[in-house]
PDB file of C-alpha atoms and ligand atoms in Angstrom:
ATOM      1  CA  PRO W   1      -0.029  -0.053   0.012  1.00 49.00           C
ATOM      2  CA  LEU W   2       1.194   3.485  -0.893  1.00 50.00           C
ATOM      3  CA  PRO W   3       1.390   6.089   1.949  1.00 51.00           C
ATOM      4  CA  PHE W   4      -0.964   8.201   0.098  1.00 51.00           C
ATOM      5  CA  SER W   5      -3.479   5.664  -0.767  1.00 50.00           C
ATOM      6  CA  HIS W   6      -6.072   7.454   1.440  1.00 55.00           C
ATOM      7  CA  SER W   7      -6.264  10.192  -0.971  1.00 65.00           C
ATOM      8  CA  LEU W   8      -9.436   9.934  -3.247  1.00 66.00           C
ATOM      9  CA  LEU W   9      -7.491  11.503  -6.108  1.00 66.00           C
ATOM     10  CA  THR W  10      -4.547   9.340  -5.860  1.00 68.00           C
ATOM     11  CA  ARG W  11      -6.754   6.168  -5.783  1.00 72.00           C
ATOM     12  CA  ARG W  12      -8.990   7.246  -8.736  1.00 73.00           C
ATOM     13  CA  PHE W  13      -5.618   8.129 -10.603  1.00 70.00           C
ATOM     14  CA  LEU W  14      -4.101   4.727  -9.858  1.00 72.00           C
ATOM     15  CA  SER W  15      -7.280   2.858 -10.855  1.00 75.00           C
ATOM     16  CA  GLY W  16      -7.424   4.929 -14.017  1.00 73.00           C
ATOM     17  CA  CYS W  17      -3.877   3.713 -14.747  1.00 71.00           C
ATOM     18  CA  ALA W  18      -4.500   0.210 -14.002  1.00 77.00           C
ATOM     19  CA  SER W  19      -7.726   0.140 -16.281  1.00 80.00           C
ATOM     20  CA  GLY W  20      -6.532   2.365 -18.999  1.00 74.00           C
ATOM     21  CA  LYS W  21      -9.557   4.588 -18.482  1.00 76.00           C
ATOM     22  CA  PHE W  22     -10.052   7.627 -16.155  1.00 73.00           C
ATOM     23  CA  GLU W  23     -13.391   8.399 -14.641  1.00 75.00           C
ATOM     24  CA  LYS W  24     -14.898  11.631 -15.941  1.00 77.00           C
ATOM     25  CA  PRO W  25     -15.276  13.407 -12.581  1.00 74.00           C
ATOM     26  CA  PHE W  26     -11.591  12.856 -12.076  1.00 71.00           C
ATOM     27  CA  VAL W  27     -10.444  14.161 -15.518  1.00 76.00           C
ATOM     28  CA  VAL W  28     -12.689  17.130 -14.794  1.00 76.00           C
ATOM     29  CA  LEU W  29     -11.029  17.657 -11.429  1.00 75.00           C
ATOM     30  CA  VAL W  30      -7.646  17.471 -12.769  1.00 76.00           C
ATOM     31  CA  ILE W  31      -8.188  19.864 -15.601  1.00 80.00           C
ATOM     32  CA  GLY W  32      -9.756  22.228 -13.169  1.00 81.00           C
ATOM     33  CA  ALA W  33      -6.924  22.015 -10.750  1.00 81.00           C
ATOM     34  CA  VAL W  34      -4.350  22.893 -13.654  1.00 81.00           C
ATOM     35  CA  LEU W  35      -6.603  25.596 -14.933  1.00 83.00           C
ATOM     36  CA  PHE W  36      -6.915  27.033 -11.342  1.00 80.00           C
ATOM     37  CA  GLY W  37      -3.108  26.816 -10.720  1.00 78.00           C
ATOM     38  CA  TYR W  38      -2.384  28.570 -13.978  1.00 78.00           C
ATOM     39  CA  MET W  39      -4.723  31.485 -13.469  1.00 76.00           C
ATOM     40  CA  THR W  40      -3.425  32.011  -9.912  1.00 68.00           C
ATOM     41  CA  ALA W  41      -0.045  31.939 -11.297  1.00 70.00           C
ATOM     42  CA  ARG W  42      -0.858  34.513 -13.878  1.00 65.00           C
ATOM     43  CA  VAL W  43      -2.813  36.655 -11.574  1.00 62.00           C
ATOM     44  CA  SER W  44      -0.017  36.800  -8.978  1.00 57.00           C
ATOM     45  CA  TYR W  45       2.522  37.528 -11.851  1.00 57.00           C
ATOM     46  CA  LEU W  46       0.445  40.453 -13.031  1.00 56.00           C
ATOM     47  CA  VAL W  47      -0.842  42.186  -9.914  1.00 55.00           C
ATOM     48  CA  PRO W  48       2.275  43.051  -8.015  1.00 53.00           C
ATOM     49  CA  ASN W  49       3.724  44.897 -11.074  1.00 53.00           C
ATOM     50  CA  LYS W  50       1.019  46.804 -12.786  1.00 50.00           C
ATOM     51  CA  SER W  51       3.552  48.517 -15.063  1.00 48.00           C
ATOM     52  CA  ARG W  52       3.701  45.200 -16.949  1.00 49.00           C
ATOM     53  CA  CYS W  53       0.205  45.870 -18.206  1.00 48.00           C
ATOM     54  CA  THR W  54       0.925  49.257 -19.438  1.00 55.00           C
ATOM     55  CA  GLY W  55       4.272  48.142 -21.195  1.00 62.00           C
ATOM     56  CA  SER W  56       6.504  50.331 -19.349  1.00 69.00           C
ATOM     57  CA  GLY W  57       7.985  47.408 -17.602  1.00 75.00           C
ATOM     58  CA  LEU W  58       8.721  46.058 -20.816  1.00 78.00           C
ATOM     59  CA  VAL W  59      10.448  49.174 -21.863  1.00 80.00           C
ATOM     60  CA  GLU W  60      12.380  49.259 -18.651  1.00 81.00           C
ATOM     61  CA  ARG W  61      13.642  45.800 -19.103  1.00 82.00           C
ATOM     62  CA  ARG W  62      14.616  46.562 -22.721  1.00 82.00           C
ATOM     63  CA  LEU W  63      16.661  49.787 -21.324  1.00 82.00           C
ATOM     64  CA  ARG W  64      18.185  47.731 -18.834  1.00 83.00           C
ATOM     65  CA  SER W  65      19.353  44.956 -21.182  1.00 84.00           C
ATOM     66  CA  GLU W  66      20.573  47.638 -23.615  1.00 79.00           C
ATOM     67  CA  LEU W  67      22.349  49.507 -20.984  1.00 81.00           C
ATOM     68  CA  ALA W  68      24.007  46.218 -19.704  1.00 82.00           C
ATOM     69  CA  SER W  69      25.344  45.484 -23.311  1.00 79.00           C
ATOM     70  CA  VAL W  70      26.492  49.097 -23.903  1.00 76.00           C
ATOM     71  CA  LEU W  71      28.591  48.865 -20.661  1.00 75.00           C
ATOM     72  CA  GLY W  72      29.676  45.469 -21.456  1.00 76.00           C
ATOM     73  CA  THR W  73      31.148  46.624 -24.898  1.00 69.00           C
ATOM     74  CA  TYR W  74      32.770  49.509 -23.045  1.00 67.00           C
ATOM     75  CA  GLU W  75      34.383  47.447 -20.517  1.00 69.00           C
ATOM     76  CA  ARG W  76      35.684  45.039 -23.180  1.00 67.00           C
ATOM     77  CA  ARG W  77      36.894  47.863 -25.409  1.00 65.00           C
ATOM     78  CA  MET W  78      38.446  50.231 -23.117  1.00 66.00           C
ATOM     79  CA  SER W  79      41.613  49.454 -21.259  1.00 65.00           C
ATOM     80  CA  ASP W  80      42.410  51.397 -18.011  1.00 64.00           C
ATOM     81  CA  THR W  81      44.388  53.937 -19.991  1.00 67.00           C
ATOM     82  CA  GLN W  82      41.683  54.503 -22.423  1.00 71.00           C
ATOM     83  CA  ARG W  83      38.765  55.351 -20.302  1.00 73.00           C
ATOM     84  CA  PRO W  84      37.718  59.057 -20.686  1.00 78.00           C
ATOM     85  CA  ILE W  85      39.100  61.466 -18.246  1.00 77.00           C
ATOM     86  CA  VAL W  86      36.147  63.016 -16.381  1.00 79.00           C
ATOM     87  CA  ASN W  87      38.217  65.864 -15.003  1.00 81.00           C
ATOM     88  CA  PRO W  88      41.178  66.510 -17.303  1.00 86.00           C
ATOM     89  CA  HIS W  89      42.404  69.700 -15.687  1.00 93.00           C
ATOM     90  CA  ALA W  90      43.359  70.991 -19.015  1.00 93.00           C
ATOM     91  CA  PHE W  91      45.149  74.329 -17.791  1.00 97.00           C
ATOM     92  CA  ASP W  92      48.371  75.778 -19.123  1.00 97.00           C
ATOM     93  CA  TYR W  93      51.265  77.005 -17.105  1.00 98.00           C
ATOM     94  CA  VAL W  94      51.657  80.824 -17.144  1.00 98.00           C
ATOM     95  CA  LEU W  95      54.669  80.737 -14.843  1.00 98.00           C
ATOM     96  CA  ASN W  96      56.514  77.631 -14.023  1.00 98.00           C
ATOM     97  CA  ALA W  97      59.666  76.231 -12.228  1.00 97.00           C
ATOM     98  CA  PRO W  98      60.267  73.018 -14.157  1.00 96.00           C
ATOM     99  CA  GLY W  99      63.930  72.531 -13.393  1.00 95.00           C
ATOM    100  CA  VAL W 100      63.964  72.782  -9.601  1.00 95.00           C
ATOM    101  CA  CYS W 101      63.916  69.057  -9.029  1.00 94.00           C
ATOM    102  CA  LYS W 102      66.423  68.214 -11.814  1.00 91.00           C
ATOM    103  CA  GLY W 103      69.530  66.586 -10.717  1.00 85.00           C
ATOM    104  CA  ASN W 104      68.800  67.172  -7.002  1.00 84.00           C
ATOM    105  CA  GLN W 105      67.968  64.405  -4.393  1.00 89.00           C
ATOM    106  CA  VAL W 106      64.521  66.124  -3.669  1.00 94.00           C
ATOM    107  CA  GLU W 107      62.852  64.162  -0.908  1.00 95.00           C
ATOM    108  CA  THR W 108      60.006  66.655  -0.005  1.00 96.00           C
ATOM    109  CA  VAL W 109      58.130  68.991  -2.049  1.00 97.00           C
ATOM    110  CA  ILE W 110      56.391  71.791   0.085  1.00 97.00           C
ATOM    111  CA  ALA W 111      53.598  73.275  -1.818  1.00 98.00           C
ATOM    112  CA  VAL W 112      51.907  76.458  -0.624  1.00 98.00           C
ATOM    113  CA  PRO W 113      48.812  77.738  -2.245  1.00 97.00           C
ATOM    114  CA  SER W 114      48.899  81.494  -2.202  1.00 96.00           C
ATOM    115  CA  ARG W 115      47.073  84.531  -3.516  1.00 93.00           C
ATOM    116  CA  ILE W 116      49.202  87.047  -5.682  1.00 93.00           C
ATOM    117  CA  HIS W 117      48.902  90.126  -3.510  1.00 91.00           C
ATOM    118  CA  SER W 118      50.342  88.056  -0.373  1.00 93.00           C
ATOM    119  CA  PHE W 119      53.950  89.159  -1.179  1.00 94.00           C
ATOM    120  CA  GLU W 120      54.812  89.700   2.612  1.00 94.00           C
ATOM    121  CA  ALA W 121      53.451  86.252   3.571  1.00 95.00           C
ATOM    122  CA  ARG W 122      55.638  84.523   0.963  1.00 97.00           C
ATOM    123  CA  ARG W 123      58.605  86.249   2.260  1.00 96.00           C
ATOM    124  CA  ALA W 124      57.892  85.135   5.605  1.00 96.00           C
ATOM    125  CA  VAL W 125      57.561  81.556   4.639  1.00 96.00           C
ATOM    126  CA  ARG W 126      60.794  81.613   2.664  1.00 96.00           C
ATOM    127  CA  GLU W 127      62.806  83.155   5.419  1.00 95.00           C
ATOM    128  CA  THR W 128      61.323  80.703   8.042  1.00 94.00           C
ATOM    129  CA  TRP W 129      59.722  77.130   7.789  1.00 92.00           C
ATOM    130  CA  GLY W 130      59.924  76.977   4.064  1.00 91.00           C
ATOM    131  CA  GLY W 131      63.623  77.477   3.721  1.00 87.00           C
ATOM    132  CA  VAL W 132      65.195  75.365   6.414  1.00 80.00           C
ATOM    133  CA  ALA W 133      65.366  71.666   5.446  1.00 84.00           C
ATOM    134  CA  ASN W 134      67.626  70.086   2.893  1.00 88.00           C
ATOM    135  CA  ASN W 135      66.496  67.920   0.093  1.00 93.00           C
ATOM    136  CA  THR W 136      63.270  70.071  -0.013  1.00 95.00           C
ATOM    137  CA  VAL W 137      61.825  72.246  -2.606  1.00 96.00           C
ATOM    138  CA  LEU W 138      59.304  74.987  -1.774  1.00 97.00           C
ATOM    139  CA  LEU W 139      56.881  76.126  -4.421  1.00 98.00           C
ATOM    140  CA  PHE W 140      53.977  78.658  -4.323  1.00 98.00           C
ATOM    141  CA  PHE W 141      50.896  77.857  -6.493  1.00 98.00           C
ATOM    142  CA  PHE W 142      48.752  80.431  -8.263  1.00 97.00           C
ATOM    143  CA  GLY W 143      45.832  80.752 -10.603  1.00 97.00           C
ATOM    144  CA  ILE W 144      45.320  83.911 -12.539  1.00 95.00           C
ATOM    145  CA  VAL W 145      43.706  87.125 -11.644  1.00 88.00           C
ATOM    146  CA  GLN W 146      40.280  87.402 -13.232  1.00 79.00           C
ATOM    147  CA  PRO W 147      40.825  90.378 -15.763  1.00 72.00           C
ATOM    148  CA  ALA W 148      39.114  93.572 -14.861  1.00 66.00           C
ATOM    149  CA  ASP W 149      35.629  93.889 -16.448  1.00 65.00           C
ATOM    150  CA  SER W 150      35.872  96.987 -18.449  1.00 61.00           C
ATOM    151  CA  THR W 151      32.200  97.514 -18.730  1.00 61.00           C
ATOM    152  CA  LYS W 152      31.921  97.933 -14.990  1.00 59.00           C
ATOM    153  CA  HIS W 153      33.788 100.434 -12.769  1.00 55.00           C
ATOM    154  CA  THR W 154      35.944  97.768 -11.077  1.00 51.00           C
ATOM    155  CA  PRO W 155      39.590  99.059 -11.839  1.00 48.00           C
ATOM    156  CA  TYR W 156      41.061  97.263  -8.827  1.00 51.00           C
ATOM    157  CA  TYR W 157      41.288  93.550  -8.203  1.00 54.00           C
ATOM    158  CA  GLU W 158      42.054  93.730  -4.281  1.00 58.00           C
ATOM    159  CA  PRO W 159      40.898  97.215  -2.988  1.00 58.00           C
ATOM    160  CA  GLU W 160      43.747  96.934  -0.321  1.00 63.00           C
ATOM    161  CA  THR W 161      46.376  96.502  -3.004  1.00 75.00           C
ATOM    162  CA  LYS W 162      45.241  99.187  -5.312  1.00 80.00           C
ATOM    163  CA  LEU W 163      46.872  97.210  -8.071  1.00 85.00           C
ATOM    164  CA  THR W 164      45.373  96.274 -11.388  1.00 85.00           C
ATOM    165  CA  PRO W 165      45.470  92.600 -12.441  1.00 87.00           C
ATOM    166  CA  GLU W 166      48.209  93.467 -15.040  1.00 90.00           C
ATOM    167  CA  GLU W 167      50.364  95.048 -12.294  1.00 91.00           C
ATOM    168  CA  LEU W 168      49.813  92.229  -9.946  1.00 92.00           C
ATOM    169  CA  GLN W 169      50.955  89.708 -12.648  1.00 95.00           C
ATOM    170  CA  THR W 170      54.029  91.847 -13.403  1.00 96.00           C
ATOM    171  CA  LEU W 171      55.092  91.631  -9.842  1.00 96.00           C
ATOM    172  CA  LEU W 172      54.485  87.947  -9.718  1.00 97.00           C
ATOM    173  CA  ARG W 173      56.701  87.552 -12.839  1.00 98.00           C
ATOM    174  CA  LYS W 174      59.460  89.402 -11.295  1.00 98.00           C
ATOM    175  CA  GLU W 175      59.219  87.520  -8.181  1.00 98.00           C
ATOM    176  CA  SER W 176      59.204  84.184 -10.242  1.00 98.00           C
ATOM    177  CA  SER W 177      62.459  85.494 -12.002  1.00 98.00           C
ATOM    178  CA  VAL W 178      64.137  86.270  -8.631  1.00 97.00           C
ATOM    179  CA  TYR W 179      63.190  83.187  -6.587  1.00 97.00           C
ATOM    180  CA  GLY W 180      62.195  80.563  -9.148  1.00 97.00           C
ATOM    181  CA  ASP W 181      59.632  79.123  -6.951  1.00 97.00           C
ATOM    182  CA  ILE W 182      56.362  80.221  -8.439  1.00 98.00           C
ATOM    183  CA  VAL W 183      53.912  77.868 -10.439  1.00 98.00           C
ATOM    184  CA  GLN W 184      50.995  79.673 -12.069  1.00 98.00           C
ATOM    185  CA  GLU W 185      48.240  77.969 -14.078  1.00 98.00           C
ATOM    186  CA  ASN W 186      45.596  79.857 -16.227  1.00 96.00           C
ATOM    187  CA  PHE W 187      42.677  79.098 -14.160  1.00 95.00           C
ATOM    188  CA  ILE W 188      40.830  81.996 -12.286  1.00 94.00           C
ATOM    189  CA  ASP W 189      42.197  82.312  -8.793  1.00 93.00           C
ATOM    190  CA  SER W 190      39.439  82.136  -6.427  1.00 90.00           C
ATOM    191  CA  TYR W 191      38.542  80.522  -3.167  1.00 91.00           C
ATOM    192  CA  ARG W 192      35.934  78.217  -4.672  1.00 93.00           C
ATOM    193  CA  ASN W 193      38.761  77.211  -7.170  1.00 94.00           C
ATOM    194  CA  LEU W 194      41.022  75.954  -4.476  1.00 95.00           C
ATOM    195  CA  SER W 195      40.224  72.369  -5.601  1.00 94.00           C
ATOM    196  CA  LEU W 196      41.862  73.154  -8.840  1.00 96.00           C
ATOM    197  CA  LYS W 197      44.868  74.468  -7.125  1.00 97.00           C
ATOM    198  CA  SER W 198      45.235  71.082  -5.148  1.00 96.00           C
ATOM    199  CA  VAL W 199      45.007  69.132  -8.437  1.00 96.00           C
ATOM    200  CA  ALA W 200      47.666  71.739  -9.883  1.00 97.00           C
ATOM    201  CA  ILE W 201      49.897  70.678  -6.964  1.00 97.00           C
ATOM    202  CA  VAL W 202      49.597  66.987  -7.551  1.00 96.00           C
ATOM    203  CA  ARG W 203      49.891  67.404 -11.329  1.00 96.00           C
ATOM    204  CA  TRP W 204      53.114  69.537 -10.991  1.00 97.00           C
ATOM    205  CA  VAL W 205      54.712  67.058  -8.576  1.00 97.00           C
ATOM    206  CA  SER W 206      53.996  64.047 -11.026  1.00 95.00           C
ATOM    207  CA  LEU W 207      55.274  65.918 -14.054  1.00 96.00           C
ATOM    208  CA  TYR W 208      58.525  67.782 -12.613  1.00 97.00           C
ATOM    209  CA  CYS W 209      59.254  65.886  -9.270  1.00 96.00           C
ATOM    210  CA  PRO W 210      58.168  62.320  -9.679  1.00 94.00           C
ATOM    211  CA  GLY W 211      61.146  61.012  -7.658  1.00 93.00           C
ATOM    212  CA  SER W 212      60.181  62.892  -4.389  1.00 95.00           C
ATOM    213  CA  THR W 213      58.879  60.963  -1.491  1.00 95.00           C
ATOM    214  CA  PHE W 214      56.657  63.581   0.276  1.00 95.00           C
ATOM    215  CA  VAL W 215      54.480  66.381  -0.824  1.00 96.00           C
ATOM    216  CA  ILE W 216      53.436  68.794   1.975  1.00 96.00           C
ATOM    217  CA  LYS W 217      50.702  71.111   1.154  1.00 96.00           C
ATOM    218  CA  ALA W 218      50.531  74.127   3.676  1.00 94.00           C
ATOM    219  CA  ASP W 219      49.526  77.588   3.851  1.00 83.00           C
TER     220      ASP W 219
HETATM  221  C1  NAG P 301      72.023  70.837   4.970  1.00 87.73           C
HETATM  222  O1  NAG P 301      73.105  70.095   4.440  1.00 87.73           O
HETATM  223  C2  NAG P 301      74.243  71.007   4.904  1.00 87.73           C
HETATM  224  C3  NAG P 301      75.493  70.271   4.004  1.00 87.73           C
HETATM  225  O2  NAG P 301      75.490  68.976   4.054  1.00 87.73           O
HETATM  226  C4  NAG P 301      74.547  70.692   6.410  1.00 87.73           C
HETATM  227  O3  NAG P 301      75.548  71.484   6.774  1.00 87.73           O
HETATM  228  C5  NAG P 301      73.365  71.267   7.143  1.00 87.73           C
HETATM  229  O4  NAG P 301      73.468  71.058   8.540  1.00 87.73           O
HETATM  230  C6  NAG P 301      71.901  70.670   6.556  1.00 87.73           C
HETATM  231  N1  NAG P 301      70.829  71.406   7.095  1.00 87.73           N
HETATM  232  C7  NAG P 301      69.834  70.734   7.539  1.00 87.73           C
HETATM  233  C8  NAG P 301      68.752  71.514   8.192  1.00 87.73           C
HETATM  234  O5  NAG P 301      69.762  69.458   7.808  1.00 87.73           O
HETATM  235  C1  NAG P 302      37.461  78.643 -11.674  1.00 87.73           C
HETATM  236  O1  NAG P 302      38.180  78.632 -12.855  1.00 87.73           O
HETATM  237  C2  NAG P 302      37.572  78.468 -14.151  1.00 87.73           C
HETATM  238  C3  NAG P 302      38.771  78.293 -15.139  1.00 87.73           C
HETATM  239  O2  NAG P 302      39.494  79.358 -15.149  1.00 87.73           O
HETATM  240  C4  NAG P 302      36.602  79.586 -14.276  1.00 87.73           C
HETATM  241  O3  NAG P 302      35.913  79.385 -15.542  1.00 87.73           O
HETATM  242  C5  NAG P 302      35.703  79.566 -13.053  1.00 87.73           C
HETATM  243  O4  NAG P 302      34.785  80.628 -13.393  1.00 87.73           O
HETATM  244  C6  NAG P 302      36.347  79.712 -11.806  1.00 87.73           C
HETATM  245  N1  NAG P 302      35.323  79.614 -10.862  1.00 87.73           N
HETATM  246  C7  NAG P 302      35.243  80.459  -9.711  1.00 87.73           C
HETATM  247  C8  NAG P 302      34.379  80.202  -8.815  1.00 87.73           C
HETATM  248  O5  NAG P 302      36.124  81.442  -9.757  1.00 87.73           O
END
């Protein structure tokens, strides 16, 4: 005896198998059960995600698979060096000191973000903590002064210096030729562009002083 022989359905089924004929109520019952199961499955498939009915689910699935295939192609085609650079930092040098590390055993680069009008502060740094250690290079980093807007009455960049952008730039150029410690890129020098100045420091060290062990950013 089978363990489930008490089941009416099982007995009907087994007797049907033995005789080669299934009783009508049994057949109807089985077909009904299959239909019921199928409908229930359909309903539970449709109801939780209504968007399938409107077609947007289909669109979403299609978009997903397209995105996956595009990304897959991208991954396959691009090697690490070919990936597009999101922030290329495409600025040029206005003033530079490209040779300060050449031929020297430079261990540390001290990079100081500075504003052009801070002449006295730079003098103090050179005479004190910036100028004491051996195997160390001290550099000041700048953007450019935003040119005065000729349509507005703003003849001076910094009211306290009373100097035009051109005059400030001339002074910085002179300072660069005297001390050789000025790096200036052509982005606009402003507080909100300090991040660009940090990138400028990293870029400069990687280009002109790749053998150094430490970079100190200080101001
Ligand atoms: C730098 O090097 C010179 C020459 O080797 C040495 O006399 C001097 O003491 C060093 N200065 C520092 C701060 O280490
Ligand atoms: C930062 O520099 C860029 C490049 O010169 C300039 O377009 C932008 O206006 C600057 N942003 C600020 C806030 O000064």
